[in-house]
PDB file of C-alpha atoms in Angstrom:
ATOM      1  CA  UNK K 279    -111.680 177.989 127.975  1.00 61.00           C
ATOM      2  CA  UNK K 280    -110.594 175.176 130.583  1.00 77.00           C
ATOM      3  CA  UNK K 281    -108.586 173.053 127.373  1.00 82.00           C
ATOM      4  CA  UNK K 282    -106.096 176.059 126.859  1.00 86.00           C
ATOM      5  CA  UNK K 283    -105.552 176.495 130.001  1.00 89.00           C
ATOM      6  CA  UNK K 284    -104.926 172.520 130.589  1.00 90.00           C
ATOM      7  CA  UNK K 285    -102.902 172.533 127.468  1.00 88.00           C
ATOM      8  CA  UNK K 286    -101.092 175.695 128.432  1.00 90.00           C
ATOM      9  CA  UNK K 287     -99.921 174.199 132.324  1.00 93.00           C
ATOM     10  CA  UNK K 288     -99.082 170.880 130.558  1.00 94.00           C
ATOM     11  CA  UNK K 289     -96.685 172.402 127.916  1.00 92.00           C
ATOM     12  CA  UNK K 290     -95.068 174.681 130.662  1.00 94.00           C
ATOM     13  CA  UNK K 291     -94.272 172.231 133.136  1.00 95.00           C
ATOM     14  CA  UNK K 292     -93.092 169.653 130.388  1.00 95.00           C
ATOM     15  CA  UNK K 293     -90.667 171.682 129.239  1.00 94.00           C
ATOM     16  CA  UNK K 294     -89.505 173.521 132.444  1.00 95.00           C
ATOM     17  CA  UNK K 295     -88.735 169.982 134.242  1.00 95.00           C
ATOM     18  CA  UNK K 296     -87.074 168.893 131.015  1.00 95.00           C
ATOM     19  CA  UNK K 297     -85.375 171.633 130.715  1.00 94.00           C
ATOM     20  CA  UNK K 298     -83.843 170.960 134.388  1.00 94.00           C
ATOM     21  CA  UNK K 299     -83.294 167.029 133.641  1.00 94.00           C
ATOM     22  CA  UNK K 300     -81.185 167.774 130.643  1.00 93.00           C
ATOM     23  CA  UNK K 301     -78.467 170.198 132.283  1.00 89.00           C
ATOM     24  CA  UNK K 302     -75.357 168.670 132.522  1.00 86.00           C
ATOM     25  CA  UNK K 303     -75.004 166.772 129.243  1.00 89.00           C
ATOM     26  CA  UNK K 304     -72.473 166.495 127.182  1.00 86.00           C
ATOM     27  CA  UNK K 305     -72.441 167.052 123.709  1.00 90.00           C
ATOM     28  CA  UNK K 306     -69.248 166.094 122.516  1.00 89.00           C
ATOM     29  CA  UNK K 307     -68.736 164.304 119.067  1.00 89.00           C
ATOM     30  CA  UNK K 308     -69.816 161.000 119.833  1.00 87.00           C
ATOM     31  CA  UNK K 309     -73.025 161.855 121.342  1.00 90.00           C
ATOM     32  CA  UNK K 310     -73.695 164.659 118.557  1.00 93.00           C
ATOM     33  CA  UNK K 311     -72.791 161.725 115.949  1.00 93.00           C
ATOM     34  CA  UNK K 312     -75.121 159.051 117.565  1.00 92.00           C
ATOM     35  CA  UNK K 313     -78.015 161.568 117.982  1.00 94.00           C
ATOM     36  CA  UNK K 314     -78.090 162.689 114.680  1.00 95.00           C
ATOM     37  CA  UNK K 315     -78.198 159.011 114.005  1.00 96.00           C
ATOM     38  CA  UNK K 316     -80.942 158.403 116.080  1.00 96.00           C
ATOM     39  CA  UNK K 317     -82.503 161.307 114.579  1.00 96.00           C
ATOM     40  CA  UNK K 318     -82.574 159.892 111.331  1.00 96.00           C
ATOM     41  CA  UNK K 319     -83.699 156.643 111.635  1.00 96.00           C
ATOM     42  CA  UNK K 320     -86.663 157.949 114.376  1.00 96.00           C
ATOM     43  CA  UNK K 321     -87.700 160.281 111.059  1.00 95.00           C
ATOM     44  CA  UNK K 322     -87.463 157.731 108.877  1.00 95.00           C
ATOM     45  CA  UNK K 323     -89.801 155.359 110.733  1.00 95.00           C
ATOM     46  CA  UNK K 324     -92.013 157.875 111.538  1.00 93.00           C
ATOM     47  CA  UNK K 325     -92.849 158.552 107.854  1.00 92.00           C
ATOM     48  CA  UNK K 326     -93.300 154.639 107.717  1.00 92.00           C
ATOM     49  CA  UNK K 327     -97.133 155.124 108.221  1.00 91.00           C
ATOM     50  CA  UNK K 328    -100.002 152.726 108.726  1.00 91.00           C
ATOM     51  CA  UNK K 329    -103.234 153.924 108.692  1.00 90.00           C
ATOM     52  CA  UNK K 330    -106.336 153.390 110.647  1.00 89.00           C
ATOM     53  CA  UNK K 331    -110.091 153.294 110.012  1.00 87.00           C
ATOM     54  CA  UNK K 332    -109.927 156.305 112.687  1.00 82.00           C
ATOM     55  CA  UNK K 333    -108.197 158.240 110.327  1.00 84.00           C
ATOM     56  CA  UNK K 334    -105.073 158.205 112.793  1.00 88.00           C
ATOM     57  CA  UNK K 335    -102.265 156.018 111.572  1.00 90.00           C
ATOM     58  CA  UNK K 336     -99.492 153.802 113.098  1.00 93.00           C
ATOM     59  CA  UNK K 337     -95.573 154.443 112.150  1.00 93.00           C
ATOM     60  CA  UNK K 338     -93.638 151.792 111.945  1.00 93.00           C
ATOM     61  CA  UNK K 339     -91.611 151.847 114.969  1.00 93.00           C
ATOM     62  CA  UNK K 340     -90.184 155.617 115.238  1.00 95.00           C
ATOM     63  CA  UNK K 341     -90.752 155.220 119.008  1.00 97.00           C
ATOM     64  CA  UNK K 342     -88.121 152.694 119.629  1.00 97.00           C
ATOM     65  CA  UNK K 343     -84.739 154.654 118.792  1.00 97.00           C
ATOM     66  CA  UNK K 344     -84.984 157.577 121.120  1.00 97.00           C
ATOM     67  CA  UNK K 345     -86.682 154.719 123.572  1.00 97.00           C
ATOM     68  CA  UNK K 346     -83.607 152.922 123.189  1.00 96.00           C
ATOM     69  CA  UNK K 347     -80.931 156.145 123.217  1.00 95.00           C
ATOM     70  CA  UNK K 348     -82.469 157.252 126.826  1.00 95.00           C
ATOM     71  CA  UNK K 349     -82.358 153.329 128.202  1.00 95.00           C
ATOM     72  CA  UNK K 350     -79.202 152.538 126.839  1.00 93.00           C
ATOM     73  CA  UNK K 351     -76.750 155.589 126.610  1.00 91.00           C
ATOM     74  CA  UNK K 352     -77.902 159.070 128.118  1.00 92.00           C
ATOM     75  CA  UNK K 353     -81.819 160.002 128.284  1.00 95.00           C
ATOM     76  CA  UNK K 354     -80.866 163.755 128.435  1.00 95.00           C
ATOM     77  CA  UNK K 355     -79.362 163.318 124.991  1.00 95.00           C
ATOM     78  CA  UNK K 356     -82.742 161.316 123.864  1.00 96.00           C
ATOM     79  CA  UNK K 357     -84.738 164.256 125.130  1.00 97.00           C
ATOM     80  CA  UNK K 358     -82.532 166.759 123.289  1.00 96.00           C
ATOM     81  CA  UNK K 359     -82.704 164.679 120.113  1.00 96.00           C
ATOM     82  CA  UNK K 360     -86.544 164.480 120.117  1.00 96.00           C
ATOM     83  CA  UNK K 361     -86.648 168.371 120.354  1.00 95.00           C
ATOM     84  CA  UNK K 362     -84.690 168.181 116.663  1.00 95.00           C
ATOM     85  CA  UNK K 363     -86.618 165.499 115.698  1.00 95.00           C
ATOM     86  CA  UNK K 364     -89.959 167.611 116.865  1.00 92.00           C
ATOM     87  CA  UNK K 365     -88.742 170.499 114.705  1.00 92.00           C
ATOM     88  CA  UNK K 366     -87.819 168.346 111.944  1.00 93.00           C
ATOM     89  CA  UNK K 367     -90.596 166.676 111.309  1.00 91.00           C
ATOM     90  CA  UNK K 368     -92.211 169.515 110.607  1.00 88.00           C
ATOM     91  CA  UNK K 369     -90.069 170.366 107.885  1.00 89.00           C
ATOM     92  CA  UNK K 370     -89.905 166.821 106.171  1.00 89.00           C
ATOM     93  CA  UNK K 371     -92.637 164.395 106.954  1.00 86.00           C
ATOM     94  CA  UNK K 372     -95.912 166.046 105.104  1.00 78.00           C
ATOM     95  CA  UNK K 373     -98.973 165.842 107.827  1.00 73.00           C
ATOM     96  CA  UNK K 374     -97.213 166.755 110.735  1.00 75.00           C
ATOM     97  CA  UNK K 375     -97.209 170.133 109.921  1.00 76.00           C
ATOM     98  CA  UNK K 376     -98.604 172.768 112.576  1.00 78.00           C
ATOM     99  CA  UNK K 377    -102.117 174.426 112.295  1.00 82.00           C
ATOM    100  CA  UNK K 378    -100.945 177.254 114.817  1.00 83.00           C
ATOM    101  CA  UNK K 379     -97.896 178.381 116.291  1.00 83.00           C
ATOM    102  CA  UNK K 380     -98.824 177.301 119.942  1.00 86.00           C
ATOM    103  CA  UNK K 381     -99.017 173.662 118.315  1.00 88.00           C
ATOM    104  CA  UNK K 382     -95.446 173.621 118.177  1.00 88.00           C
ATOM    105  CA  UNK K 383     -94.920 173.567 122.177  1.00 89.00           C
ATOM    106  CA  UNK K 384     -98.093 171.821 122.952  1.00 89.00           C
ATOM    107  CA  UNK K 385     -97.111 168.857 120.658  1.00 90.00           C
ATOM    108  CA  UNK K 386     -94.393 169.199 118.473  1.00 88.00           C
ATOM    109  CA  UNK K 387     -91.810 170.120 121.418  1.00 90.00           C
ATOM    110  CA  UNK K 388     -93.228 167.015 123.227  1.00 93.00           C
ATOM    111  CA  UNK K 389     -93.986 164.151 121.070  1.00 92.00           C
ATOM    112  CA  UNK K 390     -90.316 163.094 120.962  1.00 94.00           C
ATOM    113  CA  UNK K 391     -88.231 164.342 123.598  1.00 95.00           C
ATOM    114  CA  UNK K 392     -90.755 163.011 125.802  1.00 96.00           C
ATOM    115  CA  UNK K 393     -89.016 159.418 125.390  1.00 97.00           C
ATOM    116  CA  UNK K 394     -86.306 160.316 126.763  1.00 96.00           C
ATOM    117  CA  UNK K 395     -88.636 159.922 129.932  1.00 97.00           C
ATOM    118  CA  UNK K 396     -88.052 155.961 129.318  1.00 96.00           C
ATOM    119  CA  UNK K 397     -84.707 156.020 130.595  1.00 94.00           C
ATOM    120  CA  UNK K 398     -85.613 158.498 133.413  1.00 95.00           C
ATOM    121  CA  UNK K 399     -85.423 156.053 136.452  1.00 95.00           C
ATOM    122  CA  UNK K 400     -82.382 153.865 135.140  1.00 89.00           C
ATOM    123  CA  UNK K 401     -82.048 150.749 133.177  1.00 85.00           C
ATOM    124  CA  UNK K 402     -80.473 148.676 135.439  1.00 84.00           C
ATOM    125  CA  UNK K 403     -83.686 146.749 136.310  1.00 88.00           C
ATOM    126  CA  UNK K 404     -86.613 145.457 134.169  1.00 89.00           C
ATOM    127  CA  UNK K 405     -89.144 147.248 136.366  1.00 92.00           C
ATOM    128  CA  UNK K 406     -87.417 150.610 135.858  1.00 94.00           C
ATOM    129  CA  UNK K 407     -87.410 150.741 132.505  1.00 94.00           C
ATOM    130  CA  UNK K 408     -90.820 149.693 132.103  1.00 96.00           C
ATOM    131  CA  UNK K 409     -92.046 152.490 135.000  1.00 97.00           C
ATOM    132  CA  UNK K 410     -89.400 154.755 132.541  1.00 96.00           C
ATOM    133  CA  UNK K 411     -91.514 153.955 129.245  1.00 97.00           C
ATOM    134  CA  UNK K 412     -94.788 153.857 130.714  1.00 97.00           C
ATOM    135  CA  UNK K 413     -94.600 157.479 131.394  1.00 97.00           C
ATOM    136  CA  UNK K 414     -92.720 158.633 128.114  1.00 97.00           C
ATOM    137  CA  UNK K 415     -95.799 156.955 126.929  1.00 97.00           C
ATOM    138  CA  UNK K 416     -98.105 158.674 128.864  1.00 97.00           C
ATOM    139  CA  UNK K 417     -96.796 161.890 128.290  1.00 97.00           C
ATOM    140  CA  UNK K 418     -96.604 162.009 124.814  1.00 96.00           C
ATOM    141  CA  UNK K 419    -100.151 160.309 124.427  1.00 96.00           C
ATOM    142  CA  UNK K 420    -101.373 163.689 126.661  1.00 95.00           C
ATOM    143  CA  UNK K 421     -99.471 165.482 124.312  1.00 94.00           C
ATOM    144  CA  UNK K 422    -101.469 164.435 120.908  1.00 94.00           C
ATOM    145  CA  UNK K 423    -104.495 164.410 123.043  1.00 94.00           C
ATOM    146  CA  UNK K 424    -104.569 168.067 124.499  1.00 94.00           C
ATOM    147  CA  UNK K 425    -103.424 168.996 120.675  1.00 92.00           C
ATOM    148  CA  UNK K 426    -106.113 167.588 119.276  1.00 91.00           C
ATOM    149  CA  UNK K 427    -108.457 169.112 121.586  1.00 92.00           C
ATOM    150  CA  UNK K 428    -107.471 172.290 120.926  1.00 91.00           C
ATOM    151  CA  UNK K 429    -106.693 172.300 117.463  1.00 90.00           C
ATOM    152  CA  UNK K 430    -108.263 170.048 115.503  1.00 89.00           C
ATOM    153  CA  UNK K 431    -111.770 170.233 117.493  1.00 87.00           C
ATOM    154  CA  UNK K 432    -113.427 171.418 114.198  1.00 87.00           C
ATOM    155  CA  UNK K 433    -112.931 167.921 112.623  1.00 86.00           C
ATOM    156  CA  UNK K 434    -114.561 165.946 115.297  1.00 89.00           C
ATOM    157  CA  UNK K 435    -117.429 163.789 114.669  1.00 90.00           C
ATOM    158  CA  UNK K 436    -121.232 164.411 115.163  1.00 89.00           C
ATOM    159  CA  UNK K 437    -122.096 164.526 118.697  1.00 89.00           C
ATOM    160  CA  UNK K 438    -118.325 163.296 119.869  1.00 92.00           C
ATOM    161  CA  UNK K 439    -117.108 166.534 121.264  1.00 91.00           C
ATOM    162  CA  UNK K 440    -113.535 167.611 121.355  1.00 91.00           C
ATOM    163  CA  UNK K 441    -112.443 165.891 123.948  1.00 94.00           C
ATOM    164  CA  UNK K 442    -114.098 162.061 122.513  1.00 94.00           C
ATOM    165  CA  UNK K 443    -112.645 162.540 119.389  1.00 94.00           C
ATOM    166  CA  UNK K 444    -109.374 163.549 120.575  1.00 94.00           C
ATOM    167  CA  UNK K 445    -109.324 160.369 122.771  1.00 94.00           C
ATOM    168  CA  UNK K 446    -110.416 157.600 120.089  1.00 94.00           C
ATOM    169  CA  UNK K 447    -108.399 159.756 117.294  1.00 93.00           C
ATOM    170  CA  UNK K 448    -105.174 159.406 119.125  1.00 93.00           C
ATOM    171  CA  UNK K 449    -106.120 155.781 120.763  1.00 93.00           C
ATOM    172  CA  UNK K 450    -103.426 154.935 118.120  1.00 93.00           C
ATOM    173  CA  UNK K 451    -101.090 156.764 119.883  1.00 94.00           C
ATOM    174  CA  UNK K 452    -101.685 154.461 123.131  1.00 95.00           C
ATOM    175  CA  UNK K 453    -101.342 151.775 120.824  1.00 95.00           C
ATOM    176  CA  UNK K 454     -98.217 152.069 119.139  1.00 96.00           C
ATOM    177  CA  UNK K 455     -96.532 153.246 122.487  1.00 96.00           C
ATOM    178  CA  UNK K 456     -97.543 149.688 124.258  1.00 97.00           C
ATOM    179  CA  UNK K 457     -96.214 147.752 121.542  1.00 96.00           C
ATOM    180  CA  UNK K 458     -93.082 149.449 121.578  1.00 97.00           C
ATOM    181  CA  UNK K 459     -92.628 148.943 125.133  1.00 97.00           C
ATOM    182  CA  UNK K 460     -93.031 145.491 124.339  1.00 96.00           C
ATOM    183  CA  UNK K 461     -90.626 145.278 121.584  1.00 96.00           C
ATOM    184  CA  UNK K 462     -88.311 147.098 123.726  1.00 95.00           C
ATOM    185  CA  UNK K 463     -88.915 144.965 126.767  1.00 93.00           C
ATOM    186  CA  UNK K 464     -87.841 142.190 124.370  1.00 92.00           C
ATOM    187  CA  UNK K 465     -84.089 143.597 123.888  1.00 91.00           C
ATOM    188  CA  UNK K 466     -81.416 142.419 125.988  1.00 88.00           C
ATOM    189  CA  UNK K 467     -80.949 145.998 127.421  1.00 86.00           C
ATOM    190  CA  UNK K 468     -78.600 145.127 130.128  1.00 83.00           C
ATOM    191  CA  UNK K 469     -76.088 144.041 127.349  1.00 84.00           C
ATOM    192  CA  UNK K 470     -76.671 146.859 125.340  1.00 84.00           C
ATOM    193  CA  UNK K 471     -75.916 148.990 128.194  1.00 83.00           C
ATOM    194  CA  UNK K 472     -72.857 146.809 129.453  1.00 80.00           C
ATOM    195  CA  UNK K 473     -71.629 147.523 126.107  1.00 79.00           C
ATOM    196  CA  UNK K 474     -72.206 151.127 125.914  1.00 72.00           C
ATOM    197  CA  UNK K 475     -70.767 151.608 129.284  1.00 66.00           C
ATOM    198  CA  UNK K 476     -67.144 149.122 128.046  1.00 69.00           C
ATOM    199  CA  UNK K 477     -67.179 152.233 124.963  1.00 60.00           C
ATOM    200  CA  UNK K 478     -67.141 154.710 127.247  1.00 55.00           C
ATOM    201  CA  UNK K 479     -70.715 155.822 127.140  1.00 49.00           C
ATOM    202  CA  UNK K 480     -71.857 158.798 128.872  1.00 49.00           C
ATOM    203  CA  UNK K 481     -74.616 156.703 130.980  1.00 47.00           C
TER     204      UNK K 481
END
């Protein structure tokens, strides 16, 4: 009974204090145009899968974009372009699907928007960004963990419990979202954001 209610607090306060970090943005046609881009290349890597002997798999990089939209141009428009990439997902990548309706804010609602996190304390220094990604990765890793918990608890293996298998299921999770920090801690993201800031940005 504790995991629900866990899950339940988690999903709640996610999206409440997201909800209050994205008012104020501006969707006008540049931002709608480069989040739908975003959008499509974050659901195209994300169906770029590698699998695992866990039975988890890695995606080819469908972290970095929205990592890269909330560090370089507006992470309010990241987080509002991993809620339509959440709901998308659902639609077009087979095994992303939802077993149950509460799935949806648990995980679905989270998994993407939560990088826009990465750009949550600035980009203008190194450390920032890094303190930014560590918790979008956090966050979403909870996420996947909490879902699996919950909903996939009748897959887990003899004498793991919920809770073990969730955690070395979803270790891929932790995995892909360090090496995307890394590759993204590679980029000269300073430039990148000089330049979206000289084409009038909304930083």
């Amino acid at each position: 009974m504790i995991s629900p209610i866990i899950a339940a607090a988690f999903a709640v306060v996610y999206l409440l204090a997201t909800v209050r970090l994205c008012r104020g943005v501006k969707l006008d046609a540049k931002a709608l145009c480069l989040g739908g881009v975003i959008c499509a290349l974050t659901l195209v890597l994300a169906s770029v899968r590698i699998p695992l002997p866990t039975g988890s798999n890695i995606t080819c990089g469908s972290w970095i974009p929205l990592m890269l939209l909330a560090l370089v141009y507006d992470y309010r428009l990241a987080m509002l372009t991993g809620w339509v990439c959440g709901i998308l997902v659902m639609i077009l990548i087979p095994g992303w699907e939802a077993v149950h309706w509460a799935q949806i804010f648990v995980q679905q609602l989270v998994c993407f928007s939560c990088l826009g996190y990465a750009g949550v304390f600035g980009a203008d220094k190194r450390w920032k960004a890094l303190c930014g990604m560590a918790l979008a990765v956090a966050i979403r890793c909870c996420g996947h963990v909490l879902s699996g918990v919950i909903f996939y608890s009748q897959n887990a293996w003899d004498g793991w419990g919920a809770w073990g298998y969730s955690l070395a299921f979803n270790s891929s999770r932790l995995i892909e979202g360090v090496l995307s920090i890394l590759i993204v801690s590679l980029l000269p993201l300073r430039l990148m954001r000089r330049t979206a800031l000289q084409k009038g940005g909304n930083v």
